[in-house]
Coordinates of C-alpha atoms and ligand atoms in Angstrom, one line a residue:
M57 CA 115.9 89.4 95.2
P58 CA 114.3 91.8 97.8
S59 CA 115.7 95.2 98.6
S60 CA 118.3 95.2 101.4
R61 CA 117.5 96.8 104.8
K62 CA 119.9 99.6 104.0
A63 CA 118.2 100.3 100.6
V64 CA 114.8 100.2 102.3
S65 CA 115.9 102.7 105.0
A66 CA 117.5 104.9 102.4
M67 CA 114.4 105.1 100.3
I68 CA 112.3 105.8 103.3
G69 CA 114.7 108.6 104.3
I70 CA 114.5 110.3 101.0
I71 CA 110.6 110.5 101.1
P72 CA 109.5 113.7 102.9
S73 CA 108.2 112.9 106.4
N74 CA 104.4 112.9 106.9
F75 CA 104.1 112.2 103.2
K76 CA 100.4 111.8 102.3
G77 CA 100.2 111.0 98.6
T78 CA 100.3 107.8 96.5
I79 CA 103.4 105.6 96.5
V80 CA 103.7 102.6 94.2
D81 CA 106.2 99.8 94.3
L82 CA 106.5 98.5 90.7
G83 CA 107.5 94.8 91.0
A84 CA 106.7 94.5 94.7
G85 CA 108.0 91.0 95.2
W86 CA 107.4 89.7 98.8
G87 CA 106.5 93.1 100.1
T88 CA 109.9 93.7 101.6
L89 CA 109.8 97.4 100.6
G90 CA 106.0 97.9 100.7
Y91 CA 105.5 97.0 104.3
P92 CA 108.1 99.3 105.9
V93 CA 107.2 102.2 103.5
A94 CA 103.5 101.8 104.5
K95 CA 104.5 101.8 108.2
A96 CA 106.7 104.8 107.8
F97 CA 104.0 106.8 106.0
P98 CA 100.7 105.9 107.5
E99 CA 98.9 108.7 105.8
A100 CA 100.2 107.7 102.3
T101 CA 98.4 105.2 100.1
V102 CA 100.9 102.5 99.1
V103 CA 100.3 100.0 96.3
G104 CA 102.6 97.2 95.3
Y105 CA 102.2 95.6 91.9
E106 CA 103.6 92.1 91.3
L107 CA 103.1 89.6 88.5
S108 CA 104.6 86.5 90.0
P109 CA 101.9 84.6 91.9
I110 CA 103.8 83.2 94.9
P111 CA 105.5 86.4 96.1
W112 CA 102.2 88.3 95.4
A113 CA 100.2 85.7 97.4
Y114 CA 102.8 85.9 100.3
S115 CA 102.5 89.6 100.4
R116 CA 98.7 89.4 100.6
I117 CA 98.7 86.7 103.3
K118 CA 101.2 88.7 105.4
Q119 CA 98.5 91.4 105.6
F120 CA 96.6 89.1 108.1
V121 CA 99.4 89.6 110.5
A122 CA 100.9 93.0 109.6
R123 CA 97.5 94.7 108.9
R124 CA 98.7 97.9 107.1
R125 CA 95.4 99.6 106.2
N126 CA 97.2 102.0 103.8
L127 CA 98.9 99.1 101.8
T128 CA 97.5 96.9 99.1
F129 CA 99.1 94.4 96.7
K130 CA 97.8 93.9 93.2
R131 CA 98.7 91.1 90.8
K132 CA 99.3 93.1 87.7
D133 CA 102.0 93.6 85.0
I134 CA 103.6 96.9 85.7
S135 CA 103.2 97.8 82.0
E136 CA 99.5 97.9 82.6
V137 CA 99.6 100.2 85.7
D138 CA 98.2 103.7 85.3
L139 CA 100.8 106.0 86.8
S140 CA 99.1 109.3 86.0
T141 CA 98.0 109.9 89.6
V142 CA 101.1 108.5 91.4
D143 CA 103.4 110.8 93.4
I144 CA 106.2 108.4 94.2
V145 CA 107.4 105.4 92.2
L146 CA 109.7 102.9 93.9
V147 CA 111.5 100.3 91.7
Y148 CA 114.1 97.6 92.0
L149 CA 114.2 96.0 88.6
Q150 CA 116.8 94.6 86.3
P151 CA 118.2 96.9 83.6
R152 CA 116.1 95.3 80.8
A153 CA 112.9 96.0 82.8
M154 CA 114.2 99.5 83.6
R155 CA 114.7 100.2 79.9
R156 CA 111.1 99.1 79.2
L157 CA 109.8 101.2 82.1
S158 CA 111.6 104.4 81.2
P159 CA 109.3 105.7 78.4
K160 CA 106.2 104.7 80.4
L161 CA 107.3 106.8 83.3
R162 CA 108.1 109.7 81.0
D163 CA 104.7 109.5 79.3
E164 CA 102.5 109.0 82.4
L165 CA 104.0 110.6 85.5
K166 CA 102.8 114.0 86.4
P167 CA 105.4 116.8 86.7
G168 CA 107.2 116.7 90.1
A169 CA 106.6 113.0 90.7
L170 CA 109.5 111.3 92.3
V171 CA 111.1 108.0 91.1
L172 CA 113.4 106.1 93.5
S173 CA 115.3 103.2 92.0
N174 CA 117.3 100.7 94.0
S175 CA 120.6 99.7 92.4
F176 CA 119.8 100.4 88.7
P177 CA 119.7 103.7 87.0
L178 CA 116.7 104.7 84.8
P179 CA 117.9 104.9 81.2
G180 CA 117.2 108.2 79.5
W181 CA 116.6 110.1 82.7
E182 CA 118.9 112.6 84.4
Q183 CA 119.1 111.7 88.1
S184 CA 118.4 114.5 90.6
A185 CA 120.4 112.7 93.3
V186 CA 122.4 109.5 93.9
Y187 CA 122.5 108.0 97.4
E188 CA 125.5 105.8 98.2
L189 CA 124.7 103.0 100.6
S190 CA 127.5 101.8 102.9
T191 CA 126.9 98.1 102.3
H192 CA 129.2 95.1 102.2
R193 CA 131.2 95.3 99.0
L194 CA 129.7 92.1 97.6
S195 CA 126.2 93.5 98.0
T196 CA 124.4 94.4 94.7
S197 CA 122.4 97.2 96.4
R198 CA 124.9 100.0 96.7
R199 CA 123.0 102.9 95.4
V200 CA 119.6 104.5 95.3
Y201 CA 118.9 106.8 92.3
A202 CA 116.4 109.6 92.5
Y203 CA 114.6 111.2 89.6
E204 CA 112.0 113.9 89.2
A205 CA 109.5 113.8 86.4
Ligands
SAM553 C1 114.2 92.7 92.6 S1 112.5 92.3 93.0 C2 112.1 93.7 94.0 C3 111.0 93.5 95.0 C4 110.7 94.7 95.9 N1 110.3 95.8 95.1 C5 111.8 95.1 96.8 O1 112.4 96.1 96.5 O2 112.1 94.3 97.7 C6 111.7 92.7 91.5 C7 110.3 92.1 91.4 O3 109.6 92.7 90.2 C8 108.8 91.7 89.7 N2 108.5 92.0 88.3 C9 109.4 92.0 87.2 N3 108.8 92.4 86.1 C10 107.5 92.6 86.4 C11 106.4 93.1 85.6 N4 106.5 93.3 84.3 N5 105.2 93.2 86.3 C12 105.1 93.0 87.6 N6 106.1 92.6 88.4 C13 107.3 92.4 87.8 C14 109.5 90.4 89.9 O4 108.7 89.3 89.8 C15 110.2 90.6 91.2 O5 109.4 90.1 92.3

């Protein structure tokens, strides 16, 4: 399930304007988050990692129309992604995947790196902020959690 528009806007709003570093979307799906983030931060380098072939292929094909030069999508398991040079991690993953990701983020992220998680908290981490989204009450995406490495 892709991030809601409100969650995408909230995540973009949390990132400092004119941000120029590296942003990764771990589990990029159809590019629902990656495209607007790349558009909002044209001087940043945005990389989406996705394992499932169909959403990954869709996000790549969309590049022929959307043409975001600062955005790439790679077909890769997020457990194999080197996070040591990443400034901002975006995630929207189920709790089980968040549990697996937690120690990897702890081990690899440089101090000061930002993690923004849509809907699900990151186990074992203390959040630096929680952003409440004013969405329909049936929506699953009601919060964005922020963490600093
Ligand atoms: C809830 S979707 C979020 C998509 C996008 N980040 C967004 O916010 O719209 C989660 C995605 O993570 C992908 N995913 C889950 N585990 C993964 C893994 N180990 N490696 C790569 N992608 C993974 C799923 O295939 C799915 O497309």
